[in-house]
Tab-separated table of C-alpha atoms in Angstrom:
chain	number	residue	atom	x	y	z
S	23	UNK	CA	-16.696	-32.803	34.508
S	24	UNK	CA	-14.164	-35.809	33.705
S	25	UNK	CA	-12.559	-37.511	36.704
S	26	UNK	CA	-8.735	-37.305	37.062
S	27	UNK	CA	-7.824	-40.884	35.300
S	28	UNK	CA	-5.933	-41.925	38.472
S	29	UNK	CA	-9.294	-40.571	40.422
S	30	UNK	CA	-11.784	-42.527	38.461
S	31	UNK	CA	-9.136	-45.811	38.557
S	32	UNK	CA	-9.046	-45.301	42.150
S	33	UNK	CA	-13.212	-44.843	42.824
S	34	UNK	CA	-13.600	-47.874	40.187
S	35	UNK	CA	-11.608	-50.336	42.685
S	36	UNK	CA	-13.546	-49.277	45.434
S	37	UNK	CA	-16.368	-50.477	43.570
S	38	UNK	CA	-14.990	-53.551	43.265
S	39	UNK	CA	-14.692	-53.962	46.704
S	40	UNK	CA	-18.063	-53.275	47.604
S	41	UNK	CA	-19.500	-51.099	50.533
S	42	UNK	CA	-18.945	-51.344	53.954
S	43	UNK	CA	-21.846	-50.470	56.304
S	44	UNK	CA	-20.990	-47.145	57.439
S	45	UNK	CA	-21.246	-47.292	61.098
S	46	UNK	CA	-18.542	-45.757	63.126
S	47	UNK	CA	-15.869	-48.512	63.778
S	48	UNK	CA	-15.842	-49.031	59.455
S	49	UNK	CA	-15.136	-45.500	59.244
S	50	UNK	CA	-12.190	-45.532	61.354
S	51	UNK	CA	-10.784	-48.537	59.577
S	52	UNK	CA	-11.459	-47.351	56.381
S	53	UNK	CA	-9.741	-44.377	56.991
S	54	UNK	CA	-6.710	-46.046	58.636
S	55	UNK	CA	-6.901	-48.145	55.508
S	56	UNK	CA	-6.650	-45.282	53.183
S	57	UNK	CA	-4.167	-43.487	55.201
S	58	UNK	CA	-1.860	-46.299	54.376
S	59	UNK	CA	-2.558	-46.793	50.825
S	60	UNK	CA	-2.013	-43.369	49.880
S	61	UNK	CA	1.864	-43.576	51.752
S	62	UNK	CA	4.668	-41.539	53.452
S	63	UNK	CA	7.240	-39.928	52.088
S	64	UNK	CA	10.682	-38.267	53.390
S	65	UNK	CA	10.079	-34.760	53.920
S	66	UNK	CA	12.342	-32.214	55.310
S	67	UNK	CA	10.213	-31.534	58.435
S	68	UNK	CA	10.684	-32.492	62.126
S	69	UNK	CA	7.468	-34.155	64.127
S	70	UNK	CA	7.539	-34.059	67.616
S	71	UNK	CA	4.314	-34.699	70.142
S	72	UNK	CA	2.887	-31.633	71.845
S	73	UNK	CA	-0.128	-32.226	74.773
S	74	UNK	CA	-3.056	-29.361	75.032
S	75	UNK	CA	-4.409	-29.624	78.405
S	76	UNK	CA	-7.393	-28.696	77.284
S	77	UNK	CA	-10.906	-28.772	79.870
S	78	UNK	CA	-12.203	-31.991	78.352
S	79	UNK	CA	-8.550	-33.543	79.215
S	80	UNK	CA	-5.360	-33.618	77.825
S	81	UNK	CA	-5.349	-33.839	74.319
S	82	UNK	CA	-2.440	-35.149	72.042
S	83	UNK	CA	-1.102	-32.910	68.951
S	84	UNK	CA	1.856	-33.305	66.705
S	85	UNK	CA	3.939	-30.499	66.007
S	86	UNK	CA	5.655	-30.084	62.337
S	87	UNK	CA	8.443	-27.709	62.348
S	88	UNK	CA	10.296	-27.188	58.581
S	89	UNK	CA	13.937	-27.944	59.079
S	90	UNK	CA	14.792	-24.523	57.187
S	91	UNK	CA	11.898	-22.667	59.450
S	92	UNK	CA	13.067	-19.822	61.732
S	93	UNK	CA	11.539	-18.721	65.168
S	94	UNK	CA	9.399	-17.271	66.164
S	95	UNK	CA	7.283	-17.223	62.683
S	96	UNK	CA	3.859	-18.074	61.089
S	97	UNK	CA	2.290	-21.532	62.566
S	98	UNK	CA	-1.148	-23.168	61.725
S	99	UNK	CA	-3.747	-25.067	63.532
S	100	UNK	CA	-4.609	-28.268	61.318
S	101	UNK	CA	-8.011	-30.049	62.241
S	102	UNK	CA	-8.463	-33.387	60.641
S	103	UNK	CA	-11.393	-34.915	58.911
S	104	UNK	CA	-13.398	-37.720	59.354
S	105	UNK	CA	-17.062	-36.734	59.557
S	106	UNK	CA	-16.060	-35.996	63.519
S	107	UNK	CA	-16.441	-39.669	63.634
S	108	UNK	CA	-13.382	-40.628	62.181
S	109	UNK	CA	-9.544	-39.690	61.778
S	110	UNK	CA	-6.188	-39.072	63.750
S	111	UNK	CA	-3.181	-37.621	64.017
S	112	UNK	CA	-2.043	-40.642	62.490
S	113	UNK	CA	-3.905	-41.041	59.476
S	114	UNK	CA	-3.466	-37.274	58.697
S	115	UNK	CA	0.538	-37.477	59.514
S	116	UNK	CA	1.165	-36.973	55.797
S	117	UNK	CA	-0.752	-33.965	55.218
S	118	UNK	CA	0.589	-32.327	57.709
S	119	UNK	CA	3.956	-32.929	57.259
S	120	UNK	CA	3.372	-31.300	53.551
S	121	UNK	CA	1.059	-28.525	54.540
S	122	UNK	CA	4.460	-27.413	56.783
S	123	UNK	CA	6.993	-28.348	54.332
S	124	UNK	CA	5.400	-26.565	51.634
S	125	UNK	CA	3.710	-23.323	53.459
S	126	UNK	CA	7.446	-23.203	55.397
S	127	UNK	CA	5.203	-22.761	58.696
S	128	UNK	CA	5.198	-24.598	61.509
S	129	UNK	CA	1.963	-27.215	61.814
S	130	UNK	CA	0.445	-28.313	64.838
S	131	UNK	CA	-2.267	-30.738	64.102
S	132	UNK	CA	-4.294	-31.107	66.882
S	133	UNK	CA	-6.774	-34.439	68.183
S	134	UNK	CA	-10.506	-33.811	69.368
S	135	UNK	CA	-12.711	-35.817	71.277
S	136	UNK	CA	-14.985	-38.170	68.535
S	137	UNK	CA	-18.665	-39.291	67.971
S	138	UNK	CA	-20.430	-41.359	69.137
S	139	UNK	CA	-18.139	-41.808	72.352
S	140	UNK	CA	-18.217	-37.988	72.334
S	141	UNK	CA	-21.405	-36.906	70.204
S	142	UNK	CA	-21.577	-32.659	69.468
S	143	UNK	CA	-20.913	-30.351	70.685
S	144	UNK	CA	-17.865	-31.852	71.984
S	145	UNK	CA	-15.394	-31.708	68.996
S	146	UNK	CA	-16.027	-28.125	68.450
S	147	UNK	CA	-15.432	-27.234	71.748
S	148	UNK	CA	-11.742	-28.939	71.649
S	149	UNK	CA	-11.375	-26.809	68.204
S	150	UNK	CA	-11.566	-23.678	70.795
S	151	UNK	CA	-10.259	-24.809	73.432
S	152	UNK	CA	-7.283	-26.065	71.164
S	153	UNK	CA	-6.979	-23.046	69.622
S	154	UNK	CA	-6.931	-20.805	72.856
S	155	UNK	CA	-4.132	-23.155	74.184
S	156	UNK	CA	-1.892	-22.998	71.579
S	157	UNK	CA	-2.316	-19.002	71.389
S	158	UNK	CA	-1.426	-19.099	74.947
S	159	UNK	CA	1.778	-21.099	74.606
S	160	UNK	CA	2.614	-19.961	71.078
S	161	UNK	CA	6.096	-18.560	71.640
S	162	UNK	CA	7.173	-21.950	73.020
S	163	UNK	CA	6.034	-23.945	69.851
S	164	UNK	CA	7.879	-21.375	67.552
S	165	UNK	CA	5.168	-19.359	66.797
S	166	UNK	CA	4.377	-16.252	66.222
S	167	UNK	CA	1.365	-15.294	67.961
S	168	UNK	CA	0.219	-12.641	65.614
S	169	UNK	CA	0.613	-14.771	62.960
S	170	UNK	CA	-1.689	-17.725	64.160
S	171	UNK	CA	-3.734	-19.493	61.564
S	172	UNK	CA	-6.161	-22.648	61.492
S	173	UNK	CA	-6.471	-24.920	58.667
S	174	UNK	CA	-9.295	-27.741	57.987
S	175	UNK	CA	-9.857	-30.542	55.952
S	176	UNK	CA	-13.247	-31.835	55.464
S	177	UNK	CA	-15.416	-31.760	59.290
S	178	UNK	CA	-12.284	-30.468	59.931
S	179	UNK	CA	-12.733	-27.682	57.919
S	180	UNK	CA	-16.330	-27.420	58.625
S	181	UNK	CA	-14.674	-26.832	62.514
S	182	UNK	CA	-12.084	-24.338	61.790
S	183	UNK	CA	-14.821	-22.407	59.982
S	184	UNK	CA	-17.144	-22.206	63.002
S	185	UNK	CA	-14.007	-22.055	65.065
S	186	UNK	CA	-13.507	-18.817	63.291
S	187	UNK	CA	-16.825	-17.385	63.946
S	188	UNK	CA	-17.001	-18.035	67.511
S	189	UNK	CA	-13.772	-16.691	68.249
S	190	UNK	CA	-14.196	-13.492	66.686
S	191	UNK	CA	-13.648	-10.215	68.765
S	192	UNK	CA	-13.044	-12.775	71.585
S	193	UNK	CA	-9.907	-13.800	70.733
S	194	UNK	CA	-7.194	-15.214	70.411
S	195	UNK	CA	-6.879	-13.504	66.910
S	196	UNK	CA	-6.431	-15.957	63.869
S	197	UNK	CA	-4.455	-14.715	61.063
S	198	UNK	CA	-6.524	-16.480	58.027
S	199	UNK	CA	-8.333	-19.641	57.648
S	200	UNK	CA	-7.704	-22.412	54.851
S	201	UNK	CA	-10.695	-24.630	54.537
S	202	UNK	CA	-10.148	-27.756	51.816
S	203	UNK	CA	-13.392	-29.485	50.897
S	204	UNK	CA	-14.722	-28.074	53.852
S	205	UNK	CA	-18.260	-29.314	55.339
S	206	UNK	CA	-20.473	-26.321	56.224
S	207	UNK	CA	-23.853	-27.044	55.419
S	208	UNK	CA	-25.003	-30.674	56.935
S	209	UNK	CA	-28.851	-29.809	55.448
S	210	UNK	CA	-27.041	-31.580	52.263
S	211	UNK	CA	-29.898	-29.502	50.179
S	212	UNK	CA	-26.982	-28.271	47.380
S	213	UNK	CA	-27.544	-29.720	43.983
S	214	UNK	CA	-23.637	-31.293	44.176
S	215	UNK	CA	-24.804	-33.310	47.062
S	216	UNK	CA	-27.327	-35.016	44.413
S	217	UNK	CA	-25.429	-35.247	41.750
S	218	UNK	CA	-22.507	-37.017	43.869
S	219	UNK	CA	-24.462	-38.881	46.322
S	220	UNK	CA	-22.905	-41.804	45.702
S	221	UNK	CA	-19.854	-43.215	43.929
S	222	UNK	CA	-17.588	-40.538	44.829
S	223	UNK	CA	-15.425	-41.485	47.814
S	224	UNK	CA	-17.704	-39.955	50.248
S	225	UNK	CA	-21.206	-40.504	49.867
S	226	UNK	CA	-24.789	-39.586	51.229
S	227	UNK	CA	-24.950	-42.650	53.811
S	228	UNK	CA	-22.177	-42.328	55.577
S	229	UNK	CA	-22.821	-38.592	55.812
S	230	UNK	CA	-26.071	-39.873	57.298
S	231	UNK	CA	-24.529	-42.219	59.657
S	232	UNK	CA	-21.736	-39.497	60.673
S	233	UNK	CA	-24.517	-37.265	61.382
S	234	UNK	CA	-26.734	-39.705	63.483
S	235	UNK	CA	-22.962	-40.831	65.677
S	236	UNK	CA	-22.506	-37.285	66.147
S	237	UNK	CA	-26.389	-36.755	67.546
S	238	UNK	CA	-26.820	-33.659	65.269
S	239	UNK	CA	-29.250	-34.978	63.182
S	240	UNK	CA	-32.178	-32.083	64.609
S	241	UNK	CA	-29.762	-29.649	64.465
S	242	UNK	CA	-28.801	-29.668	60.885
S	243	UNK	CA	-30.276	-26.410	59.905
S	244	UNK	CA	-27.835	-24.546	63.000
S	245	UNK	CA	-24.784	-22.203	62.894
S	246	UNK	CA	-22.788	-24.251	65.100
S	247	UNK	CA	-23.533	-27.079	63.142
S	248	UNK	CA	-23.423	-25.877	59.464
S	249	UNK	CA	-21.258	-22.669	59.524
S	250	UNK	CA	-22.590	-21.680	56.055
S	251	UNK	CA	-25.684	-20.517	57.867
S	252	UNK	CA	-24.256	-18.382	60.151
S	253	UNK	CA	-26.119	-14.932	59.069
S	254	UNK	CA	-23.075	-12.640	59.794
S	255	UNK	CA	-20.012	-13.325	58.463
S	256	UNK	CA	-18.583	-9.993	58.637
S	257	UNK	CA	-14.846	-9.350	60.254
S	258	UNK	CA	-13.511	-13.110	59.542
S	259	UNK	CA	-10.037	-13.863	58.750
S	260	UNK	CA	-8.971	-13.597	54.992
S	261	UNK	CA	-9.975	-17.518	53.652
S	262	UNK	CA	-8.600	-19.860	51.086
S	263	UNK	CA	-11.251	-22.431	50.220
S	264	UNK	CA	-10.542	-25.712	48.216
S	265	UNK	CA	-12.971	-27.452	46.706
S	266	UNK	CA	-13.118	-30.461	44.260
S	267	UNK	CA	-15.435	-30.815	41.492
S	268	UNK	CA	-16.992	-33.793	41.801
S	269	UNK	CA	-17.496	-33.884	46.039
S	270	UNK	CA	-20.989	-33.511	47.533
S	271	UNK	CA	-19.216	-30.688	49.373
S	272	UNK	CA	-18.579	-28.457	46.597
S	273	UNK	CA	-21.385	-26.095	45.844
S	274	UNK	CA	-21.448	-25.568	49.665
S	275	UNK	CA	-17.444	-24.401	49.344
S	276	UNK	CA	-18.509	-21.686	46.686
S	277	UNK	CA	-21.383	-20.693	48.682
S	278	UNK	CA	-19.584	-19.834	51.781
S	279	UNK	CA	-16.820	-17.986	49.773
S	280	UNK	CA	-19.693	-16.092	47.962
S	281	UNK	CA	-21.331	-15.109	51.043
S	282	UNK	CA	-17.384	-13.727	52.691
S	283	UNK	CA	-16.900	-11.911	49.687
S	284	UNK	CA	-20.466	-10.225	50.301
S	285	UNK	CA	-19.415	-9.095	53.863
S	286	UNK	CA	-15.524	-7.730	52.874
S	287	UNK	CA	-13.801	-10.785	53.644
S	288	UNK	CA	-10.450	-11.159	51.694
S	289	UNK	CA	-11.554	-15.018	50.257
S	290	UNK	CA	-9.972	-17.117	47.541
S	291	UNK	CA	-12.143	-19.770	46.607
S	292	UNK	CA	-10.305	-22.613	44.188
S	293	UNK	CA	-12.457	-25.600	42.855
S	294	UNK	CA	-9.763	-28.519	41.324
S	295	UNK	CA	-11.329	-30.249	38.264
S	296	UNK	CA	-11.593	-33.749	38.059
S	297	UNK	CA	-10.935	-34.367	41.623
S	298	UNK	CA	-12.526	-35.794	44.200
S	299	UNK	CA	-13.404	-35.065	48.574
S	300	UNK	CA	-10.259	-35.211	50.474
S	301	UNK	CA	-8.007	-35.310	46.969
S	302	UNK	CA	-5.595	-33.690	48.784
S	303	UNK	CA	-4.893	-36.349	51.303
S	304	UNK	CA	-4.532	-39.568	48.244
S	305	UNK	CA	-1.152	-39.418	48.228
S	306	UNK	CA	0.689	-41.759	45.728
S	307	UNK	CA	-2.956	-42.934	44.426
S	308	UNK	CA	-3.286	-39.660	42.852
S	309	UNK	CA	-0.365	-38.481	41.681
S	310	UNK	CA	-1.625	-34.747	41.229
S	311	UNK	CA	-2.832	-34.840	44.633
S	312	UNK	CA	1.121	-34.234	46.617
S	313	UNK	CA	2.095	-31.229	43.904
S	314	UNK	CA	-1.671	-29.610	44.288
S	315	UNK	CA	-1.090	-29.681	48.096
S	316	UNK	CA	1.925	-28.517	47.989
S	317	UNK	CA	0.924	-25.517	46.018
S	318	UNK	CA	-2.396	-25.174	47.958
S	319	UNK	CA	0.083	-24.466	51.627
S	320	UNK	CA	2.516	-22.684	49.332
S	321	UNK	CA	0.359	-20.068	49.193
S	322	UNK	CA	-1.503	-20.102	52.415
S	323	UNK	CA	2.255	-19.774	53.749
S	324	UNK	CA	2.600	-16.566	51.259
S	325	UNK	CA	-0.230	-15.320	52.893
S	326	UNK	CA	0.677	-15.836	56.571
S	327	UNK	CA	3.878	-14.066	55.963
S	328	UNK	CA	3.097	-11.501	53.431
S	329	UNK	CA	5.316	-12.445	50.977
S	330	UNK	CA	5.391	-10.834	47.776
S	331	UNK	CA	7.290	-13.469	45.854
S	332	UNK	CA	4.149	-15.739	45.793
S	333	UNK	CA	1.311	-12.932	46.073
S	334	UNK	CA	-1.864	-14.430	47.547
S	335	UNK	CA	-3.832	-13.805	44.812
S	336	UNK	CA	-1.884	-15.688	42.261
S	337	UNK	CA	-4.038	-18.143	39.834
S	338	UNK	CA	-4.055	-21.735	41.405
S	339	UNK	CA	-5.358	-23.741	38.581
S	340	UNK	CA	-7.518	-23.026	35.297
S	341	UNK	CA	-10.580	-24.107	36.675
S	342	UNK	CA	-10.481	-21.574	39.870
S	343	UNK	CA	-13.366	-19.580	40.736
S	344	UNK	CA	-12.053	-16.256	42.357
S	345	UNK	CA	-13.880	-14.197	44.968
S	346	UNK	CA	-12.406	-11.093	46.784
């Protein structure tokens, strides 16, 4: 599968640069690092701070409301990436200000508590804990409570996933999920995780090291850990997964829609040739990645509300492999 050109000119200067040792203070800098290089830009869409006292502690969370966006109406729950090691509200500021501009839902991207300071199972017990606050004070954000999603990007993604699972027939009900490049299967045993160990933007050793911050390392082959394994997947919200073709991730993506689909969950799975993990998030180094995001929340917004102008089933790219 050929790289995007802008991908491949991107990975090749990261070459160049050579490899930092993965440990968990590189990871945050490299991601602040990337964060910047991929840039801002002017969107309509208001940001204001939110805290979610939450029982670990008050947690921080950013609210995006579209300027154009109505109350009370659809609103998602974005979880950064960053292996659970890495990542902010700050470095992830742009894609949540798209994912709301484009879906035309409000987006409240939420902080968790991060390895190795706070190794597992604390990040996915913020995810729930997060999520039951913000049900509970829904109406006051501008949301509708029926209409609560949770988004993902990367371990992220791999948290809404689980977050889905353990909340189900507990509550509070979540309206659909959107998982992009998400990580659900930390055994690494998929044959994309070979043939992009390395070279790719994320590789195999920093996986390693993000598992060994996050003390998970024995419990690799666990629901709670990799959500893929979780054997019932039955009565989960309606998905949209992203993946990219050449990410470690990817055959993991496919598997997880493949196994909804097998227990009657409404799932979308879209794989985006010649990109790369967390192409949705490279900003102005990619310039396919802003216009595939956009279209990627256009349609998870279509979903949330139903709207038959943009059906949710609608062909995302050439390359998409459907399940439903």
């Amino acid at each position: 599968m050929p790289l995007d050109p802008h991908v491949r000119r991107l990975l090749a200067m990261m070459a160049l640069g050579g490899a930092a040792p993965p440990g968990p203070e590189q990871r945050r800098q490299a991601q602040r690092l990337l964060a910047r290089l991929a840039g801002t830009e002017a969107l309509p869409v208001i940001a204001q701070a939110v805290t979610l006292p939450l029982p670990s502690g008050a947690r921080e969370a950013r609210l995006f409301t579209p300027l154009a966006c109505r109350a009370p109406g659809p609103g998602i729950v974005f979880l950064h990436g960053g292996g659970l090691v890495a990542g902010d509200l700050d470095t992830h500021d742009a894609i949540g200000s798209r994912l709301a501009a484009a879906s035309a839902c409000r987006v409240l991207a939420v902080s968790y508590r991060l390895a190795p300071e706070h190794p597992f199972p604390a990040a996915i017990e913020d995810a729930v804990a997060a999520m039951h606050c913000v049900a509970a004070m829904a109406r006051r954000l501008g949301i509708d409570p029926e209409h609560l999603a949770v988004a993902g990007e990367s371990a992220g993604a791999g948290l809404a996933a689980r977050l889905c699972q353990e909340l189900r027939g507990t509550g509070p009900a979540i309206a659909a999920q959107l998982l992009l490049c998400p990580v659900l299967d930390l055994r690494c045993i998929a044959a994309s995780h070979r043939e992009f160990a390395s070279g790719y933007l994320l590789d195999a050793a920093t996986v390693r090291h993000d598992i060994e911050a996050c003390g998970i390392a024995g419990l690799v082959d666990t629901p709670r850990v990799s959500p893929l394994l979780e054997p019932d997947l039955t009565g989960l919200p309606p998905a949209r997964i992203h993946t990219a073709a050449c990410d470690p991730f990817r055959d993991d993506g496919a598997a997880y829609a493949e196994r909804l689909a097998q227990s009657g969950v409404p799932v979308v799975q879209s794989c985006h040739p010649g990109m790369i993990h967390f192409f949705y998030g490279l900003g102005r180094l990619v310039p396919a990645a802003r216009p595939l995001l956009s279209q990627i929340a256009a349609d998870f917004g279509a979903l949330l509300r139903g709207d038959a102008a943009l059906p949710a089933q609608s062909p995302m790219h050439d390359d998409q492999r459907r399940t439903s």
